[in-house]
């Protein structure tokens, strides 16, 4: 049931050239487009139609159109769509003074339809290709189940966006909930993970858990992403470089997130060097896994607002990173 | 473009027991260096890579990829597939090499989601 592959337009192929796509773009611009694939025609169509039967005299059909103030009706027999009778068809009959004829005689038989299980993007394409204003909707058994107009699609998308918005509000509420209900001078949620040295199989598990936790807490997607990339690099460093592993700690506060990675050895002799892009002491084994290119700390620095590293050879290393969470209200007014 | 279109373009084989083929793919990235993936990627893309260890799935998950394509017909380690299935990350194996696959996807209109290195 997949629509046939379409040749991309000039704009789709070249429109993005030279312009870096931000997280924001990827998230927002495409939401309506995404919805046009997600929403099914049956979710937005209008059901419970006025219909006519093929045997119905045109004068009777005309009454249905007049009373309901509509310009056409589907002609249906045993729930199956036989055709559509519009005012234009009735005018044709009037010209021949043939109003006693039946709907079946004057209806348009080759009706373009859409399927109730298709995405609304299919209906949008059909509207454009066939230059039609409304389309009868049929189900898997070819039975007529409703009708769809461009207005129904617009309304369907707006309703879905409203649902999105409400879900977002609930999500944000859940975040503030924890920190607003508990009164203290300074409320901090601490997440703690023990990381084993050399445990590549579980490498990244803690970071995955952090990600889930931050999403649960309703953190902004951009902040979550920055935080997770930084903590993932730190987690891999504990696995790759320490003698006995270490502790990964995340302290979440309403206005900032503090991440730390602490180990007890071997320690780093020259801290300046580890912040240089490309500097690495990783083994061949680690490099084969796609790490150890000397980009870890550079990446972390890029993701966080503050980064500090203290190390003593023979004692261990402590890495502290901090991301400040912008005030929600400030963010909203800036966007608006 | 959805995952089904991508699989057809790369003539790939899905490796997870169940994959949602309707998931939308917004762009693509090709890399064998996980730090590059973390440094340069935008969310909702497909990752083309020659690496098959579990860290590839973790990296893809952290960087919010929607699917991973293994180039040159590579098959993942058992742990990789287990984590991918658990974390709902589709894995696809394609017989073609990195250059060919990037070319195919780009030509079909899939944008590059690799952030450029800022010019100095």
PDB file of C-alpha atoms in Angstrom, chain B residues 1 4-5 19 24 27 30 54 57-58 70 88 98 107-108 113 115:
ATOM      1  CA  UNK B   1      11.222   9.186   2.549  1.00  0.00           C
ATOM      2  CA  UNK B   4      10.771   1.077   3.265  1.00  0.00           C
ATOM      3  CA  UNK B   5      11.935   3.432   0.475  1.00  0.00           C
ATOM      4  CA  UNK B  19      10.722  -3.272  11.851  1.00  0.00           C
ATOM      5  CA  UNK B  24      10.257   8.702   8.279  1.00  0.00           C
ATOM      6  CA  UNK B  27      18.576  12.599   6.119  1.00  0.00           C
ATOM      7  CA  UNK B  30      28.081   7.965   6.533  1.00  0.00           C
ATOM      8  CA  UNK B  54      27.134  -2.805  20.042  1.00  0.00           C
ATOM      9  CA  UNK B  57      23.663   1.048  18.248  1.00  0.00           C
ATOM     10  CA  UNK B  58      24.317   3.002  21.456  1.00  0.00           C
ATOM     11  CA  UNK B  70      25.726  -1.854   7.465  1.00  0.00           C
ATOM     12  CA  UNK B  88      13.948  -0.474  18.746  1.00  0.00           C
ATOM     13  CA  UNK B  98      29.767   3.206   1.509  1.00  0.00           C
ATOM     14  CA  UNK B 107      20.519  10.990  -5.679  1.00  0.00           C
ATOM     15  CA  UNK B 108      17.096   9.869  -4.510  1.00  0.00           C
ATOM     16  CA  UNK B 113      22.578  15.489   7.807  1.00  0.00           C
ATOM     17  CA  UNK B 115      27.019  19.306   9.878  1.00  0.00           C
TER      18      UNK B 115
END
